[in-house]
Coordinates of C-alpha atoms in Angstrom, one line a residue:
Chain A
M1 CA -139.2 55.4 -179.6
H2 CA -138.5 51.8 -180.5
A3 CA -135.4 50.2 -179.1
D4 CA -133.7 46.8 -179.5
L5 CA -131.7 45.3 -176.7
E6 CA -128.8 42.9 -177.4
C7 CA -126.6 41.4 -174.7
V8 CA -123.2 40.2 -175.7
T9 CA -120.2 39.1 -173.8
Q10 CA -117.8 40.5 -176.4
L11 CA -118.2 43.1 -179.2
T12 CA -116.9 41.8 -182.5
I13 CA -116.2 43.2 -185.9
E14 CA -119.5 41.8 -187.1
H15 CA -121.4 44.2 -184.8
S16 CA -120.3 47.1 -187.0
Q17 CA -122.7 45.9 -189.7
K18 CA -125.7 46.0 -187.3
L19 CA -125.2 49.7 -186.7
R20 CA -126.5 50.4 -190.2
N21 CA -130.0 49.8 -188.9
Y22 CA -130.0 52.3 -186.1
E23 CA -130.1 56.1 -185.6
T24 CA -128.9 55.9 -182.0
V25 CA -126.8 53.3 -180.2
L26 CA -126.1 53.1 -176.4
F27 CA -123.4 50.7 -175.3
I28 CA -123.6 49.8 -171.7
D29 CA -120.4 48.3 -170.2
A30 CA -118.9 47.6 -166.8
S31 CA -115.8 49.6 -166.0
I32 CA -112.9 48.9 -163.8
L33 CA -111.7 52.5 -164.0
L34 CA -114.7 54.0 -162.2
P35 CA -115.3 53.4 -158.5
P36 CA -118.1 50.8 -158.0
G37 CA -121.5 52.3 -158.3
E38 CA -120.4 55.4 -160.2
W39 CA -121.3 55.8 -163.9
T40 CA -120.7 58.1 -166.8
I41 CA -122.3 58.6 -170.2
E42 CA -120.0 59.8 -173.0
S43 CA -120.6 60.4 -176.6
L44 CA -118.7 58.3 -179.2
A45 CA -117.8 59.3 -182.7
P46 CA -115.6 57.9 -185.5
H47 CA -112.1 59.3 -185.0
G48 CA -110.0 57.6 -187.6
M49 CA -108.5 55.0 -185.2
C50 CA -109.4 51.4 -184.7
S51 CA -107.6 49.3 -182.1
A52 CA -109.2 46.0 -183.2
Q53 CA -106.3 43.7 -184.3
A54 CA -108.0 40.4 -184.0
S55 CA -111.3 38.9 -184.7
H56 CA -113.1 38.7 -181.4
H57 CA -112.4 41.8 -179.3
C58 CA -113.6 45.3 -180.3
T59 CA -114.2 48.3 -178.1
P60 CA -117.4 50.3 -178.6
A61 CA -115.2 52.9 -180.3
D62 CA -113.9 50.3 -182.7
V63 CA -117.4 49.2 -183.6
I64 CA -118.3 52.8 -184.4
E65 CA -115.2 53.3 -186.4
L66 CA -115.7 50.2 -188.5
A67 CA -119.4 51.0 -189.0
A68 CA -118.4 54.3 -190.5
L69 CA -115.5 52.9 -192.5
L70 CA -117.2 49.8 -193.9
F71 CA -120.9 50.5 -193.9
D72 CA -121.2 54.3 -194.1
A73 CA -123.1 54.1 -190.8
S74 CA -122.7 56.9 -188.3
P75 CA -125.5 56.6 -185.7
D76 CA -125.4 58.8 -182.6
A77 CA -123.4 56.6 -180.2
Y78 CA -123.0 56.8 -176.5
L79 CA -121.1 54.7 -174.0
L80 CA -122.6 54.2 -170.5
S81 CA -119.7 53.0 -168.3
I82 CA -120.7 51.6 -164.9
G83 CA -118.0 51.1 -162.2
A84 CA -117.9 47.6 -160.8
S85 CA -115.6 45.5 -158.8
K86 CA -116.8 41.9 -159.1
F87 CA -116.4 40.2 -162.4
D88 CA -116.3 36.5 -161.7
E89 CA -118.7 34.1 -163.3
R90 CA -122.1 34.2 -161.6
D91 CA -121.0 37.1 -159.3
S92 CA -124.0 39.1 -158.1
L93 CA -123.9 42.9 -158.0
G94 CA -121.8 44.4 -155.2
E95 CA -123.4 46.6 -152.6
P96 CA -122.4 49.9 -154.1
L97 CA -123.6 49.0 -157.5
Q98 CA -126.8 47.5 -156.1
A99 CA -127.5 50.7 -154.3
A100 CA -126.8 52.8 -157.4
L101 CA -128.8 50.7 -159.8
P102 CA -132.1 52.6 -159.4
N103 CA -130.4 55.9 -160.2
I104 CA -128.6 54.4 -163.2
V105 CA -131.8 53.0 -164.5
A106 CA -133.5 56.4 -164.0
D107 CA -130.6 58.1 -165.8
V108 CA -130.9 55.7 -168.8
K109 CA -134.6 56.3 -168.9
S110 CA -134.1 60.1 -168.9
F111 CA -131.4 59.6 -171.5
D112 CA -134.0 57.9 -173.6
T113 CA -136.4 60.8 -173.1
R114 CA -133.6 63.3 -174.0
L115 CA -133.0 61.3 -177.2
S116 CA -136.7 61.3 -178.0
R117 CA -136.8 65.1 -177.7
K118 CA -133.7 65.4 -179.8
N119 CA -135.2 63.2 -182.5
Chain B
M1 CA -76.1 40.7 -175.5
T2 CA -79.8 40.1 -174.9
Q3 CA -82.2 42.5 -176.4
T4 CA -85.9 42.6 -176.0
I5 CA -88.1 44.1 -178.6
T6 CA -91.8 44.5 -177.9
I7 CA -93.9 44.6 -181.0
D8 CA -97.5 45.8 -181.3
P9 CA -100.0 44.6 -182.6
I10 CA -100.7 41.5 -180.6
T11 CA -100.3 38.1 -182.1
R12 CA -102.9 36.6 -184.4
I13 CA -102.8 33.0 -183.2
E14 CA -104.9 31.3 -180.6
G15 CA -103.2 30.0 -177.5
H16 CA -99.9 30.3 -175.7
A17 CA -96.9 29.9 -177.9
K18 CA -93.1 30.3 -177.6
I19 CA -90.6 29.7 -180.3
T20 CA -86.9 29.0 -179.7
L21 CA -84.4 29.2 -182.5
H22 CA -81.0 27.6 -181.8
L23 CA -78.0 28.7 -183.8
N24 CA -74.8 26.7 -184.5
D25 CA -71.3 28.1 -184.1
S26 CA -71.4 29.6 -187.6
G27 CA -74.6 31.5 -186.7
T28 CA -77.0 29.6 -188.9
V29 CA -80.2 28.2 -187.5
E30 CA -79.8 24.6 -186.4
R31 CA -83.1 23.9 -184.6
A32 CA -86.5 25.6 -184.3
L33 CA -88.9 24.6 -181.6
F34 CA -92.5 25.5 -181.3
H35 CA -93.5 25.3 -177.6
T36 CA -97.0 25.4 -176.2
T37 CA -96.7 25.9 -172.5
Q38 CA -100.1 25.5 -171.1
F39 CA -102.2 22.4 -170.3
R40 CA -105.8 22.0 -169.4
G41 CA -106.3 18.3 -169.4
F42 CA -109.7 18.1 -171.0
E43 CA -109.5 14.3 -171.4
K44 CA -108.9 14.0 -167.7
F45 CA -111.7 16.0 -166.3
C46 CA -114.4 14.4 -168.5
E47 CA -113.7 11.1 -166.7
G48 CA -116.7 10.1 -164.7
R49 CA -119.1 12.1 -166.8
P50 CA -122.0 10.4 -168.7
Y51 CA -121.3 9.7 -172.4
Y52 CA -124.2 12.0 -173.6
E53 CA -122.5 15.0 -172.1
M54 CA -119.3 14.5 -174.1
P55 CA -120.2 16.3 -177.4
S56 CA -121.0 19.6 -175.6
L57 CA -118.3 19.1 -172.9
M58 CA -115.5 18.5 -175.4
A59 CA -116.7 21.3 -177.6
R60 CA -115.8 23.7 -174.8
S61 CA -112.2 23.1 -175.5
C62 CA -112.6 25.6 -178.3
G63 CA -114.7 28.7 -179.2
I64 CA -113.4 28.8 -182.8
C65 CA -114.4 25.3 -184.1
P66 CA -116.8 23.9 -181.5
V67 CA -119.0 22.4 -184.3
A68 CA -116.3 20.1 -185.4
H69 CA -115.9 18.8 -181.8
L70 CA -119.6 18.4 -181.5
V71 CA -119.7 16.4 -184.7
A72 CA -116.8 14.1 -183.7
G73 CA -118.1 13.8 -180.2
A74 CA -121.6 12.9 -181.3
K75 CA -120.3 10.4 -183.8
A76 CA -118.4 8.7 -181.0
C77 CA -121.5 8.6 -179.0
D78 CA -123.5 7.1 -181.9
Q79 CA -121.0 4.2 -181.8
I80 CA -121.5 3.8 -178.0
L81 CA -125.3 3.7 -178.6
A82 CA -124.6 1.4 -181.6
V83 CA -127.3 3.2 -183.7
K84 CA -127.6 4.3 -187.2
I85 CA -128.8 7.9 -187.0
P86 CA -131.5 9.1 -189.4
D87 CA -130.2 10.2 -192.8
T88 CA -131.7 13.7 -192.2
A89 CA -129.8 14.0 -189.0
G90 CA -126.6 13.2 -190.7
D91 CA -127.3 15.8 -193.4
L92 CA -128.2 18.4 -190.8
R93 CA -124.9 17.8 -189.0
R94 CA -123.1 18.1 -192.4
I95 CA -124.8 21.4 -193.0
M96 CA -123.7 22.8 -189.7
N97 CA -120.2 21.6 -190.3
F98 CA -120.1 23.3 -193.7
A99 CA -121.3 26.5 -192.1
Q100 CA -118.5 26.2 -189.6
I101 CA -116.0 25.7 -192.3
I102 CA -117.2 28.8 -194.1
Q103 CA -117.1 31.0 -191.0
S104 CA -113.8 29.7 -189.8
H105 CA -112.1 29.9 -193.2
A106 CA -113.4 33.4 -193.6
L107 CA -112.0 34.4 -190.2
C108 CA -108.6 32.9 -191.1
M109 CA -108.4 34.3 -194.6
F110 CA -110.0 37.8 -194.3
Y111 CA -109.4 38.8 -190.7
L112 CA -106.1 37.1 -189.9
S113 CA -104.1 36.4 -193.1
A114 CA -105.3 38.9 -195.7
P115 CA -103.5 41.8 -194.0
D116 CA -100.2 40.1 -194.7
F117 CA -101.1 39.7 -198.4
I118 CA -102.6 43.1 -198.9
F119 CA -100.0 45.1 -197.1
G120 CA -97.0 42.7 -197.4
F121 CA -95.1 40.8 -194.8
D122 CA -92.7 43.7 -194.0
A123 CA -95.5 46.3 -193.6
N124 CA -96.0 48.2 -190.4
P125 CA -97.9 46.0 -188.1
A126 CA -99.9 49.0 -186.9
T127 CA -101.7 48.9 -190.2
R128 CA -101.3 45.3 -191.1
N129 CA -104.5 44.1 -189.5
I130 CA -108.2 43.9 -190.1
A131 CA -108.8 47.6 -189.3
G132 CA -106.1 48.5 -191.9
L133 CA -107.7 46.2 -194.4
A134 CA -111.0 47.9 -193.8
A135 CA -109.5 51.3 -194.5
K136 CA -107.6 50.2 -197.6
N137 CA -110.1 47.8 -199.2
P138 CA -113.5 48.2 -197.6
Q139 CA -115.2 45.8 -200.1
L140 CA -112.8 43.0 -199.3
A141 CA -113.4 43.6 -195.6
R142 CA -117.2 43.7 -196.1
D143 CA -117.0 40.4 -198.0
G144 CA -115.1 38.8 -195.2
I145 CA -117.5 40.0 -192.6
R146 CA -120.5 38.9 -194.7
L147 CA -119.1 35.3 -195.3
R148 CA -118.4 34.9 -191.6
Q149 CA -121.7 36.3 -190.7
F150 CA -123.5 33.9 -193.0
G151 CA -121.7 30.9 -191.5
Q152 CA -122.5 32.0 -188.0
Q153 CA -126.1 32.8 -188.8
T154 CA -126.5 29.4 -190.3
I155 CA -125.1 27.7 -187.2
E156 CA -127.5 29.8 -185.1
L157 CA -130.5 29.0 -187.2
L158 CA -129.8 25.3 -186.9
G159 CA -128.6 25.1 -183.3
G160 CA -130.0 28.1 -181.5
K161 CA -126.7 29.9 -181.0
R162 CA -123.5 30.7 -182.8
I163 CA -121.0 29.3 -180.4
H164 CA -121.4 26.0 -178.6
P165 CA -124.8 25.1 -179.8
A166 CA -126.1 22.0 -177.9
W167 CA -128.0 20.8 -180.9
I168 CA -125.7 18.0 -182.2
V169 CA -126.3 15.2 -179.8
A170 CA -125.8 11.5 -179.4
G171 CA -128.1 9.7 -181.9
G172 CA -128.6 12.7 -184.2
V173 CA -129.7 16.3 -183.6
S174 CA -132.1 17.6 -181.0
E175 CA -134.5 19.4 -183.3
P176 CA -135.5 19.2 -187.0
L177 CA -134.8 22.1 -189.3
K178 CA -137.7 24.6 -189.4
P179 CA -138.9 25.4 -193.0
D180 CA -138.6 29.1 -192.5
H181 CA -135.1 28.7 -191.2
R182 CA -134.2 26.6 -194.3
D183 CA -135.6 29.5 -196.4
R184 CA -133.6 32.1 -194.5
I185 CA -130.4 30.2 -195.2
Q186 CA -131.2 29.4 -198.8
V187 CA -132.1 33.0 -199.8
Q188 CA -128.5 34.1 -198.8
L189 CA -126.7 31.4 -200.9
P190 CA -126.5 33.3 -204.2
E191 CA -124.9 36.3 -202.5
V192 CA -122.4 34.3 -200.5
K193 CA -121.5 32.3 -203.6
D194 CA -120.8 35.5 -205.5
I195 CA -118.6 36.6 -202.6
A196 CA -116.7 33.3 -202.6
M197 CA -116.1 33.6 -206.3
R198 CA -115.0 37.2 -205.9
A199 CA -112.6 36.3 -203.1
L200 CA -111.0 33.6 -205.3
A201 CA -110.6 36.1 -208.2
T202 CA -109.1 38.6 -205.9
F203 CA -106.8 36.5 -203.9
K204 CA -105.4 34.1 -206.6
P205 CA -103.2 36.7 -208.2
I206 CA -102.2 38.3 -204.9
L207 CA -101.2 35.0 -203.4
R208 CA -99.0 34.3 -206.5
K209 CA -97.0 37.4 -205.9
Y210 CA -95.3 36.1 -202.8
E211 CA -93.0 33.6 -204.5
S212 CA -90.3 33.6 -201.7
E213 CA -92.9 32.9 -199.0
M214 CA -94.4 30.2 -201.2
E215 CA -91.0 28.5 -201.5
T216 CA -90.2 28.7 -197.8
F217 CA -93.5 28.4 -195.9
G218 CA -93.6 24.7 -195.1
N219 CA -92.5 23.6 -198.5
F220 CA -91.1 20.1 -198.0
P221 CA -92.0 16.5 -198.6
S222 CA -94.5 15.0 -196.2
L223 CA -97.5 12.8 -196.0
F224 CA -101.0 14.2 -196.2
M225 CA -104.1 12.7 -194.5
G226 CA -107.8 13.3 -194.8
L227 CA -111.2 11.7 -195.1
V228 CA -112.5 10.7 -198.5
D229 CA -115.8 9.1 -199.7
E230 CA -116.0 5.8 -201.6
Q231 CA -115.2 7.5 -204.8
G232 CA -112.2 9.2 -203.3
N233 CA -113.9 12.6 -203.2
I234 CA -113.6 15.1 -200.4
Q235 CA -115.5 14.4 -197.2
H236 CA -115.8 16.5 -194.1
Y237 CA -118.3 14.5 -192.0
D238 CA -117.6 10.8 -192.6
G239 CA -115.8 8.5 -195.0
K240 CA -112.5 6.7 -194.7
L241 CA -109.0 7.9 -194.0
R242 CA -106.6 8.2 -196.9
V243 CA -102.9 9.0 -196.7
V244 CA -100.8 10.0 -199.7
D245 CA -97.1 10.5 -199.8
S246 CA -95.1 13.4 -201.1
A247 CA -95.2 12.1 -204.7
G248 CA -99.0 11.7 -204.6
N249 CA -99.0 8.0 -204.2
V250 CA -101.9 6.7 -202.1
I251 CA -100.2 4.7 -199.3
T252 CA -103.2 4.1 -197.1
Q253 CA -106.8 4.1 -198.3
G254 CA -110.2 3.0 -197.2
W255 CA -108.9 3.0 -193.6
D256 CA -111.7 2.7 -191.1
P257 CA -111.3 5.7 -188.7
A258 CA -112.2 3.5 -185.8
R259 CA -108.8 1.8 -186.3
Y260 CA -106.9 5.1 -186.0
Q261 CA -104.6 3.7 -183.3
E262 CA -103.1 1.3 -185.8
L263 CA -102.4 4.1 -188.2
I264 CA -101.4 7.0 -185.8
A265 CA -99.2 7.1 -182.7
E266 CA -98.3 10.1 -180.6
A267 CA -94.8 11.0 -179.5
V268 CA -94.1 13.5 -176.7
E269 CA -91.2 15.9 -176.4
P270 CA -90.0 17.5 -173.1
W271 CA -90.3 21.1 -174.3
T272 CA -94.0 21.3 -175.1
F273 CA -97.4 20.1 -174.0
M274 CA -98.5 19.5 -177.5
K275 CA -98.0 15.9 -178.7
F276 CA -96.6 14.8 -182.0
P277 CA -98.8 12.4 -183.9
Y278 CA -97.1 10.5 -186.6
Y279 CA -98.0 7.9 -189.3
K280 CA -97.2 4.7 -187.4
P281 CA -95.9 2.6 -190.3
M282 CA -93.1 5.1 -190.9
G283 CA -92.2 5.7 -187.3
Y284 CA -91.3 9.0 -185.5
P285 CA -90.4 11.5 -186.8
N286 CA -90.3 10.2 -190.4
G287 CA -94.1 9.6 -190.3
M288 CA -94.7 13.4 -190.4
Y289 CA -98.0 14.2 -192.1
R290 CA -100.2 17.2 -192.6
V291 CA -103.9 17.6 -192.3
G292 CA -106.2 20.6 -193.2
P293 CA -107.4 22.3 -196.3
L294 CA -104.2 21.7 -198.4
A295 CA -104.0 18.1 -197.2
R296 CA -107.6 17.5 -198.1
L297 CA -107.1 18.8 -201.6
N298 CA -104.0 16.6 -201.9
V299 CA -105.7 13.4 -200.8
I300 CA -108.9 13.6 -202.9
A301 CA -109.7 12.7 -206.4
R302 CA -112.3 15.4 -206.9
C303 CA -114.4 17.8 -204.8
G304 CA -117.6 16.6 -206.4
T305 CA -119.1 20.0 -207.1
P306 CA -118.7 21.9 -210.4
L307 CA -117.3 25.2 -209.3
A308 CA -114.9 23.8 -206.7
D309 CA -113.7 21.1 -209.1
A310 CA -112.9 23.8 -211.7
E311 CA -110.9 25.6 -209.0
L312 CA -109.2 22.3 -208.0
D313 CA -108.1 21.7 -211.6
E314 CA -106.6 25.2 -211.8
F315 CA -105.0 24.8 -208.4
R316 CA -103.3 21.5 -209.5
S317 CA -102.2 22.9 -212.8
K318 CA -100.5 25.8 -211.2
Y319 CA -99.0 24.2 -208.1
G320 CA -98.7 20.6 -209.0
Y321 CA -99.9 17.4 -207.3
P322 CA -99.5 17.2 -204.5
A323 CA -98.9 20.8 -203.7
S324 CA -96.2 20.8 -201.1
S325 CA -96.1 24.3 -199.7
S326 CA -98.2 24.9 -196.6
Y327 CA -98.6 28.5 -198.0
H328 CA -101.2 27.0 -200.4
N329 CA -103.5 26.3 -197.4
H330 CA -104.8 29.8 -198.0
L331 CA -106.1 29.2 -201.5
A332 CA -107.3 25.7 -200.4
R333 CA -109.4 27.4 -197.8
L334 CA -111.2 29.6 -200.3
I335 CA -111.8 26.6 -202.6
E336 CA -113.3 24.8 -199.6
V337 CA -115.6 27.8 -198.9
L338 CA -116.9 27.6 -202.4
Y339 CA -117.3 23.8 -202.1
S340 CA -119.2 24.2 -198.8
I341 CA -121.6 26.7 -200.4
E342 CA -122.3 24.4 -203.3
R343 CA -122.9 21.6 -200.9
L344 CA -125.3 23.7 -198.9
E345 CA -127.2 24.5 -202.1
Q346 CA -127.6 20.8 -202.8
K347 CA -128.5 19.7 -199.3
L348 CA -131.0 22.5 -198.6
S349 CA -132.8 22.1 -201.9
D350 CA -133.8 18.6 -201.0
D351 CA -137.1 18.6 -199.0
S352 CA -136.0 15.6 -197.1
I353 CA -133.9 18.0 -195.0
L354 CA -137.1 19.0 -193.3
D355 CA -137.9 15.5 -192.1
T356 CA -138.8 15.6 -188.5
H357 CA -137.3 12.2 -187.5
V358 CA -133.8 13.4 -186.6
R359 CA -132.7 11.3 -183.6
A360 CA -132.2 7.7 -182.8
G361 CA -132.6 6.6 -179.2
A362 CA -130.9 3.8 -177.4
A363 CA -129.1 2.9 -174.3
P364 CA -125.3 2.3 -174.4
N365 CA -124.6 -0.8 -176.3
A366 CA -120.8 -0.5 -176.8
R367 CA -117.9 0.4 -174.5
D368 CA -115.9 2.3 -177.1
G369 CA -116.9 5.1 -179.4
I370 CA -114.6 6.7 -182.0
G371 CA -115.8 9.8 -183.9
V372 CA -113.7 11.3 -186.7
A373 CA -114.5 14.4 -188.8
E374 CA -112.8 17.1 -190.8
A375 CA -112.6 20.3 -188.8
P376 CA -111.6 23.5 -190.7
R377 CA -108.0 22.9 -189.6
G378 CA -108.0 19.2 -190.4
T379 CA -108.9 15.8 -189.1
I380 CA -110.1 15.5 -185.5
I381 CA -110.5 12.2 -183.6
H382 CA -112.6 11.8 -180.4
H383 CA -112.3 8.4 -178.7
Y384 CA -114.4 7.6 -175.5
H385 CA -114.3 4.5 -173.4
V386 CA -117.3 4.1 -171.1
D387 CA -118.3 1.6 -168.4
Q388 CA -121.4 -0.5 -168.6
D389 CA -123.6 2.4 -167.5
G390 CA -122.2 4.8 -170.1
V391 CA -119.9 6.7 -167.8
V392 CA -116.7 7.8 -169.4
E393 CA -113.7 6.0 -168.0
W394 CA -111.2 7.6 -170.3
A395 CA -111.1 9.8 -173.4
N396 CA -108.6 10.7 -176.1
M397 CA -108.7 13.6 -178.5
I398 CA -106.3 14.1 -181.4
I399 CA -106.9 17.5 -182.9
A400 CA -106.0 19.0 -186.2
T401 CA -103.3 21.3 -184.9
G402 CA -101.8 18.4 -183.1
H403 CA -101.6 16.4 -186.3
N404 CA -99.8 19.3 -187.9
N405 CA -97.3 19.8 -185.0
L406 CA -94.4 18.1 -186.6
A407 CA -95.0 20.0 -189.9
M408 CA -95.4 23.3 -188.1
N409 CA -92.0 22.8 -186.3
R410 CA -90.4 21.9 -189.6
S411 CA -92.0 24.9 -191.2
I412 CA -90.7 27.3 -188.6
L413 CA -87.2 25.8 -189.1
Q414 CA -87.5 26.4 -192.8
V415 CA -88.6 30.0 -192.4
A416 CA -86.0 30.7 -189.8
R417 CA -83.2 29.3 -192.0
S418 CA -84.4 31.5 -194.8
Y419 CA -84.8 34.7 -192.9
V420 CA -82.7 34.7 -189.8
N421 CA -79.1 35.7 -190.3
G422 CA -76.8 36.0 -187.4
D423 CA -77.8 36.6 -183.8
K424 CA -80.4 39.4 -184.2
L425 CA -84.1 38.9 -184.7
T426 CA -85.9 41.3 -187.0
E427 CA -89.5 42.4 -187.4
G428 CA -89.7 40.8 -190.8
M429 CA -88.5 37.5 -189.4
L430 CA -91.1 37.6 -186.7
N431 CA -93.8 38.4 -189.2
R432 CA -92.9 35.5 -191.3
V433 CA -92.7 33.0 -188.5
E434 CA -96.1 34.1 -187.4
A435 CA -97.4 33.9 -190.9
V436 CA -96.1 30.3 -191.5
I437 CA -97.8 29.2 -188.3
R438 CA -100.9 31.0 -189.4
A439 CA -100.9 29.1 -192.7
Y440 CA -101.9 26.1 -190.6
D441 CA -104.6 28.2 -188.9
P442 CA -103.6 26.6 -185.6
C443 CA -105.9 26.4 -182.7
L444 CA -103.7 25.8 -179.7
S445 CA -106.7 26.1 -177.4
C446 CA -107.9 22.9 -179.0
S447 CA -104.7 21.0 -179.4
T448 CA -103.3 21.6 -176.0
H449 CA -106.6 22.5 -174.4
A450 CA -104.9 25.7 -173.2
V451 CA -106.9 28.8 -172.5
G452 CA -106.9 32.3 -173.7
Q453 CA -105.2 34.6 -176.1
M454 CA -101.5 34.7 -175.2
P455 CA -98.3 36.2 -176.4
L456 CA -96.0 34.8 -179.0
H457 CA -92.5 34.7 -177.7
I458 CA -89.4 34.0 -179.8
E459 CA -86.0 33.3 -178.3
L460 CA -82.8 33.0 -180.2
Y461 CA -80.0 30.9 -178.7
D462 CA -76.4 30.7 -179.9
G463 CA -74.2 27.6 -180.1
N464 CA -73.4 27.8 -176.4
S465 CA -77.1 27.8 -175.5
E466 CA -76.9 31.4 -174.5
L467 CA -79.9 33.6 -175.1
R468 CA -79.0 36.2 -177.7
D469 CA -82.2 37.9 -178.6
T470 CA -85.9 37.8 -177.8
L471 CA -89.0 39.1 -179.5
V472 CA -92.3 39.3 -177.6
R473 CA -95.8 40.0 -178.7
D474 CA -97.8 40.9 -175.6
S475 CA -101.3 39.6 -174.9
A476 CA -104.2 42.0 -175.3

C-alpha cells in the first residue's frame, strides 16, 4: 500500500481538496481529552455539519465534510487521537507518551495492515 | 440595564478588537471608537539585531501577509547596503507579491466576505460562513479555494514554503526561479484567470444589490494614498507615493517614499494601541486618508493590463471617480486579482525571469533604510536605522491597517448612526459593524503587532457614560 505523509500545524479548508486523491486518510492529532499516553482510533464520515467559520482552523471532521461537499470526495477516514500533556514549543514527549509510543506505532502499523486487507 | 448577548460564530477579523458606541441624551450615536487592546512591540525587540535578519523577523508580525513585510523589509535593507538589486530579483519579488495579493484577496472575498453577500447581512450567522457558502454554492467555494491555493502554491514554488518564506533577502532573493517551477506556475494561469473573470461576473451584480450598505459603509470624503509608477499606473512593489483628495485632485505626486516622514505623521489616542497616521499637510484628524485596493484604484491613472483596465473603466463608470465608499474595496480586490494574474502572465513569459544572478552583495553603506510596498491591505512602510556595523538601533513600521485607522473609526460611526437606534444592540447591527471593518480587510496582528484570533466586543454607552448593552463574539 502506498501512503503519503503530510505534517501540518493546522488543518485548513484547502486540505479538503487533497482528499480527492486518496482512498483512505488517517489524521493523527494530539488530544488534551485523553490521559497522556492513551490513544483511540475512530472512524470519521461526513455528517452534514461543518464547524469551520474562518479560514485557518478546521477539524478533521470539517475537512471530511468539505471534501464531500465541494469535491465529491469521501475517502475512508480515521482519526488517531493521542493523549498528551505538554504542548509548548520544542517540548519533548512526556514520559507516559514516550512509554506508549512503541505500542502506538505498532497499532498504526497493524491498522495499515487491516486497511490493506480491507482493500 | 446591561444585557450581554453572546453570538456564534466567532468573529472574522484578525486581532483583538473592541468597539464602544457612545450615545447622546437623545439616544443617537455620538462617538464610535475602535479599540485594539494588545501590544507586542515588534519595533522594540528587533533593536540590537543585525539588519539582514529584519525582513524575516518583521514578517513574523503577520501570518496573513508576510510577503509584503518581506518585500518592504528587504527594500529597506537594499538601501542600507546601498545596492541596486538585479532586475530579475526585483521581478521575482514582484511575482511573489502578486501571488500574495491573489491569495490574500481570495481569502478576504471568498472566505470572509462572500457569506455576507450570498446570504445577506441579516442572515443566521450559523450558516453565514464559508461552510454555508460551500453548501449553497459549491462552485463559488471551489473557485475561492482554487485561487487561494494558486497564490499559496506560487509562493511555495518561489520561496520554499507558503508562510514566512525566507527567500526575499537583503540585496535580492536567495535563489533563482527554477525552470520547472516557472512552468508549473504558468500552466495554471489560464485556469485561474478564468476563475477571476467568473468571480467578477458573479460578484458585480451581487455587490450592487446592497445599496444601503454601499451608502453607509465608510462612504465619506477622505484622501487616498498609494504607490504609482512614472505613468501614474498602479504599482505594488515600488514607485512613488501619490495622494488624491475626495474630488480626485492629485495633491501629492511623485513623492519619494524615503521622505514619508515629511508626508505622514502618527497621532496616538489613549483608548487604543493602534496609532493614527495622518497626512501631515492637513493635520490631525483632517488629514485622514485611506489605503488599500479601493485607494489604489482611486489614485492611479490606469492599471496597465487590458482586462483589469476594462474592469477599471466599468468600475469608474458605475461608482464615479474617486469612488468614496469603502464597500467598493470588495470589487477593487477582485480587479486586483485579475490584474495580478495578467502581470504574472507577462513576467513569467519573459525568459529573463530565469536569470541566475539574483542577489547583490555588499556590506552596510548607509545608516537608514526605508522600504515601501503595497500589501494586499495597502501601503506598508518599514524604516530601519542601523549603527556602523549594521545592527538595528531603532525601527518603525507603518502598516496598512494603521493607515486606515482613522477611516475605520469614521466608518464604524457612520454604520452605527445608520443602524443603532436607542440603547439596544441588535444582531444586524453587529453584523454590519463587523462587515464595515472587514471591508478594510484589517490585519490587527500587523498593525498593533498583537497576537492571535480574539473576540470582537461591542459596548454601548448612554449620555451618562453608563454601559447600556454589550455584544460579544467569543474567540475560538
